[in-house]
């Protein structure tokens, strides 16, 4: 189950996100949809980076029946990147959700040998998201 805290007016396709989530985990996930101002404060507090970002992931302590963690997505980034890359806001949101979920599952594109990229590509193909999203994730 995905517990959604939507602090914006963005229309979330919960059914699609649930399908994505269930292919990777049976654990619950908290999803927070917010603005650049809020995610910037969180980024500063938890990562010591004083700037807005597209997605943050906060894995929870591994315990029986505990949720997997929290994913925080900035709707401002969703809107900006969807326009920049000429795809829908739902596609952009889905990519960020996948990216955040993979981080919760322990993937780390900054330290791995391309495993996270490969998994993102697999999921983009599986869920028929635009192929342009694969190219974009190669640089992250």
PDB file of C-alpha atoms in Angstrom:
ATOM      1  CA  UNK A   1       0.000   0.000   0.000  1.00  0.00           C
ATOM      2  CA  UNK A   2       1.099   3.537  -0.711  1.00  0.00           C
ATOM      3  CA  UNK A   3       0.146   6.110   1.908  1.00  0.00           C
ATOM      4  CA  UNK A   4      -0.056   9.411   0.011  1.00  0.00           C
ATOM      5  CA  UNK A   5       0.337  12.858   1.555  1.00  0.00           C
ATOM      6  CA  UNK A   6      -0.405  15.156  -1.381  1.00  0.00           C
ATOM      7  CA  UNK A   7       0.318  18.734  -0.285  1.00  0.00           C
ATOM      8  CA  UNK A   8      -0.424  20.035  -3.788  1.00  0.00           C
ATOM      9  CA  UNK A   9      -3.185  19.924  -6.380  1.00  0.00           C
ATOM     10  CA  UNK A  10      -1.248  17.460  -8.561  1.00  0.00           C
ATOM     11  CA  UNK A  11      -3.439  14.562  -9.731  1.00  0.00           C
ATOM     12  CA  UNK A  12      -1.668  11.308  -8.794  1.00  0.00           C
ATOM     13  CA  UNK A  13      -2.344   8.055 -10.655  1.00  0.00           C
ATOM     14  CA  UNK A  14      -2.406   5.888  -7.535  1.00  0.00           C
ATOM     15  CA  UNK A  15      -3.344   2.718  -9.415  1.00  0.00           C
ATOM     16  CA  UNK A  16      -0.283   2.965 -11.654  1.00  0.00           C
ATOM     17  CA  UNK A  17       2.067   3.685  -8.734  1.00  0.00           C
ATOM     18  CA  UNK A  18       0.620   0.713  -6.857  1.00  0.00           C
ATOM     19  CA  UNK A  19       1.360  -1.557  -9.849  1.00  0.00           C
ATOM     20  CA  UNK A  20       4.951  -0.300  -9.978  1.00  0.00           C
ATOM     21  CA  UNK A  21       5.418  -0.702  -6.250  1.00  0.00           C
ATOM     22  CA  UNK A  22       3.993  -4.233  -6.167  1.00  0.00           C
ATOM     23  CA  UNK A  23       6.475  -5.442  -8.789  1.00  0.00           C
ATOM     24  CA  UNK A  24       9.328  -4.558  -6.430  1.00  0.00           C
ATOM     25  CA  UNK A  25       8.097  -4.883  -2.850  1.00  0.00           C
ATOM     26  CA  UNK A  26       5.193  -5.920  -0.680  1.00  0.00           C
ATOM     27  CA  UNK A  27       6.089  -3.342   1.962  1.00  0.00           C
ATOM     28  CA  UNK A  28       4.102  -0.157   2.536  1.00  0.00           C
ATOM     29  CA  UNK A  29       5.503   3.135   1.275  1.00  0.00           C
ATOM     30  CA  UNK A  30       4.830   6.705   2.301  1.00  0.00           C
ATOM     31  CA  UNK A  31       4.678   9.137  -0.637  1.00  0.00           C
ATOM     32  CA  UNK A  32       4.815  12.885  -0.005  1.00  0.00           C
ATOM     33  CA  UNK A  33       4.077  15.234  -2.904  1.00  0.00           C
ATOM     34  CA  UNK A  34       5.174  18.765  -2.153  1.00  0.00           C
ATOM     35  CA  UNK A  35       6.735  21.969  -3.507  1.00  0.00           C
ATOM     36  CA  UNK A  36      10.303  23.105  -4.157  1.00  0.00           C
ATOM     37  CA  UNK A  37      10.260  25.245  -0.989  1.00  0.00           C
ATOM     38  CA  UNK A  38       9.393  22.284   1.252  1.00  0.00           C
ATOM     39  CA  UNK A  39      11.737  19.788  -0.425  1.00  0.00           C
ATOM     40  CA  UNK A  40      14.553  22.356  -0.237  1.00  0.00           C
ATOM     41  CA  UNK A  41      14.080  22.603   3.531  1.00  0.00           C
ATOM     42  CA  UNK A  42      14.112  18.817   3.824  1.00  0.00           C
ATOM     43  CA  UNK A  43      17.196  18.552   1.618  1.00  0.00           C
ATOM     44  CA  UNK A  44      18.969  21.114   3.789  1.00  0.00           C
ATOM     45  CA  UNK A  45      17.948  19.477   7.064  1.00  0.00           C
ATOM     46  CA  UNK A  46      18.659  15.843   6.133  1.00  0.00           C
ATOM     47  CA  UNK A  47      21.375  16.086   3.494  1.00  0.00           C
ATOM     48  CA  UNK A  48      22.983  19.450   4.278  1.00  0.00           C
ATOM     49  CA  UNK A  49      22.262  20.600   0.696  1.00  0.00           C
ATOM     50  CA  UNK A  50      20.519  23.977   0.569  1.00  0.00           C
ATOM     51  CA  UNK A  51      18.671  23.640  -2.734  1.00  0.00           C
ATOM     52  CA  UNK A  52      15.507  22.114  -4.099  1.00  0.00           C
ATOM     53  CA  UNK A  53      15.698  18.676  -5.679  1.00  0.00           C
ATOM     54  CA  UNK A  54      13.324  16.448  -7.622  1.00  0.00           C
ATOM     55  CA  UNK A  55      13.049  13.444  -5.278  1.00  0.00           C
ATOM     56  CA  UNK A  56      14.258  12.392  -1.842  1.00  0.00           C
ATOM     57  CA  UNK A  57      14.123   8.903  -0.345  1.00  0.00           C
ATOM     58  CA  UNK A  58      14.182   8.032   3.334  1.00  0.00           C
ATOM     59  CA  UNK A  59      14.508   4.299   4.015  1.00  0.00           C
ATOM     60  CA  UNK A  60      13.095   3.124   7.331  1.00  0.00           C
ATOM     61  CA  UNK A  61      14.773   0.788   9.767  1.00  0.00           C
ATOM     62  CA  UNK A  62      14.345  -2.857   8.732  1.00  0.00           C
ATOM     63  CA  UNK A  63      11.787  -4.326  11.104  1.00  0.00           C
ATOM     64  CA  UNK A  64       8.945  -6.835  10.685  1.00  0.00           C
ATOM     65  CA  UNK A  65       5.888  -5.176   9.141  1.00  0.00           C
ATOM     66  CA  UNK A  66       7.600  -1.779   9.076  1.00  0.00           C
ATOM     67  CA  UNK A  67       7.052   0.368   5.966  1.00  0.00           C
ATOM     68  CA  UNK A  68       9.886   0.413   3.439  1.00  0.00           C
ATOM     69  CA  UNK A  69      10.307   4.174   3.740  1.00  0.00           C
ATOM     70  CA  UNK A  70       9.259   7.573   2.442  1.00  0.00           C
ATOM     71  CA  UNK A  71       9.571   9.092  -1.010  1.00  0.00           C
ATOM     72  CA  UNK A  72       9.234  12.874  -1.333  1.00  0.00           C
ATOM     73  CA  UNK A  73       8.637  14.359  -4.795  1.00  0.00           C
ATOM     74  CA  UNK A  74       8.605  18.033  -5.785  1.00  0.00           C
ATOM     75  CA  UNK A  75       5.670  18.791  -8.071  1.00  0.00           C
ATOM     76  CA  UNK A  76       7.541  21.893  -9.295  1.00  0.00           C
ATOM     77  CA  UNK A  77      10.307  19.655 -10.675  1.00  0.00           C
ATOM     78  CA  UNK A  78       7.702  17.339 -12.193  1.00  0.00           C
ATOM     79  CA  UNK A  79       6.136  20.229 -14.094  1.00  0.00           C
ATOM     80  CA  UNK A  80       9.465  21.743 -15.154  1.00  0.00           C
ATOM     81  CA  UNK A  81      11.079  18.503 -16.344  1.00  0.00           C
ATOM     82  CA  UNK A  82       7.944  17.272 -18.119  1.00  0.00           C
ATOM     83  CA  UNK A  83       7.948  20.444 -20.183  1.00  0.00           C
ATOM     84  CA  UNK A  84      11.719  20.367 -20.720  1.00  0.00           C
ATOM     85  CA  UNK A  85      11.693  16.748 -21.952  1.00  0.00           C
ATOM     86  CA  UNK A  86       8.338  16.958 -23.802  1.00  0.00           C
ATOM     87  CA  UNK A  87       6.507  14.207 -21.975  1.00  0.00           C
ATOM     88  CA  UNK A  88       3.523  14.166 -19.639  1.00  0.00           C
ATOM     89  CA  UNK A  89       3.668  15.188 -16.015  1.00  0.00           C
ATOM     90  CA  UNK A  90       2.411  11.715 -15.073  1.00  0.00           C
ATOM     91  CA  UNK A  91       5.343  10.136 -16.929  1.00  0.00           C
ATOM     92  CA  UNK A  92       7.784  12.432 -15.130  1.00  0.00           C
ATOM     93  CA  UNK A  93       6.148  11.708 -11.787  1.00  0.00           C
ATOM     94  CA  UNK A  94       6.338   7.970 -12.496  1.00  0.00           C
ATOM     95  CA  UNK A  95      10.054   8.196 -13.283  1.00  0.00           C
ATOM     96  CA  UNK A  96      10.744  10.041 -10.025  1.00  0.00           C
ATOM     97  CA  UNK A  97       8.651   7.538  -8.082  1.00  0.00           C
ATOM     98  CA  UNK A  98      10.611   4.652  -9.627  1.00  0.00           C
ATOM     99  CA  UNK A  99      13.895   6.421  -8.897  1.00  0.00           C
ATOM    100  CA  UNK A 100      12.918   7.045  -5.272  1.00  0.00           C
ATOM    101  CA  UNK A 101      11.610   3.521  -4.796  1.00  0.00           C
ATOM    102  CA  UNK A 102      14.844   2.001  -6.101  1.00  0.00           C
ATOM    103  CA  UNK A 103      16.771   4.091  -3.557  1.00  0.00           C
ATOM    104  CA  UNK A 104      14.499   2.736  -0.799  1.00  0.00           C
ATOM    105  CA  UNK A 105      15.364  -0.765  -2.001  1.00  0.00           C
ATOM    106  CA  UNK A 106      19.084  -0.053  -1.606  1.00  0.00           C
ATOM    107  CA  UNK A 107      20.089   0.919  -5.136  1.00  0.00           C
ATOM    108  CA  UNK A 108      22.592   3.789  -5.338  1.00  0.00           C
ATOM    109  CA  UNK A 109      23.509   5.203  -8.755  1.00  0.00           C
ATOM    110  CA  UNK A 110      26.331   7.212  -7.188  1.00  0.00           C
ATOM    111  CA  UNK A 111      28.117   4.084  -5.972  1.00  0.00           C
ATOM    112  CA  UNK A 112      26.972   1.129  -8.106  1.00  0.00           C
ATOM    113  CA  UNK A 113      28.181  -0.118 -11.475  1.00  0.00           C
ATOM    114  CA  UNK A 114      25.046   0.742 -13.429  1.00  0.00           C
ATOM    115  CA  UNK A 115      22.677  -1.624 -11.640  1.00  0.00           C
ATOM    116  CA  UNK A 116      20.233   1.169 -10.765  1.00  0.00           C
ATOM    117  CA  UNK A 117      20.248   2.479 -14.361  1.00  0.00           C
ATOM    118  CA  UNK A 118      19.580  -1.013 -15.672  1.00  0.00           C
ATOM    119  CA  UNK A 119      16.695  -1.518 -13.240  1.00  0.00           C
ATOM    120  CA  UNK A 120      15.217   1.889 -14.175  1.00  0.00           C
ATOM    121  CA  UNK A 121      15.424   0.958 -17.849  1.00  0.00           C
ATOM    122  CA  UNK A 122      13.767  -2.397 -17.174  1.00  0.00           C
ATOM    123  CA  UNK A 123      10.892  -0.692 -15.329  1.00  0.00           C
ATOM    124  CA  UNK A 124      10.512   2.070 -17.951  1.00  0.00           C
ATOM    125  CA  UNK A 125      10.151  -0.630 -20.598  1.00  0.00           C
ATOM    126  CA  UNK A 126       7.875  -2.826 -18.486  1.00  0.00           C
ATOM    127  CA  UNK A 127       5.455   0.008 -17.750  1.00  0.00           C
ATOM    128  CA  UNK A 128       5.651   1.470 -21.261  1.00  0.00           C
ATOM    129  CA  UNK A 129       6.991   4.837 -20.190  1.00  0.00           C
ATOM    130  CA  UNK A 130       8.629   7.002 -22.876  1.00  0.00           C
ATOM    131  CA  UNK A 131      11.997   5.683 -24.023  1.00  0.00           C
ATOM    132  CA  UNK A 132      13.381   9.228 -23.691  1.00  0.00           C
ATOM    133  CA  UNK A 133      13.279   8.681 -19.927  1.00  0.00           C
ATOM    134  CA  UNK A 134      15.918   5.954 -20.277  1.00  0.00           C
ATOM    135  CA  UNK A 135      18.354   8.314 -21.964  1.00  0.00           C
ATOM    136  CA  UNK A 136      17.759  10.912 -19.286  1.00  0.00           C
ATOM    137  CA  UNK A 137      18.473   8.503 -16.425  1.00  0.00           C
ATOM    138  CA  UNK A 138      21.862   7.613 -17.909  1.00  0.00           C
ATOM    139  CA  UNK A 139      23.266  10.949 -16.783  1.00  0.00           C
ATOM    140  CA  UNK A 140      21.952  10.816 -13.206  1.00  0.00           C
TER     141      UNK A 140
END
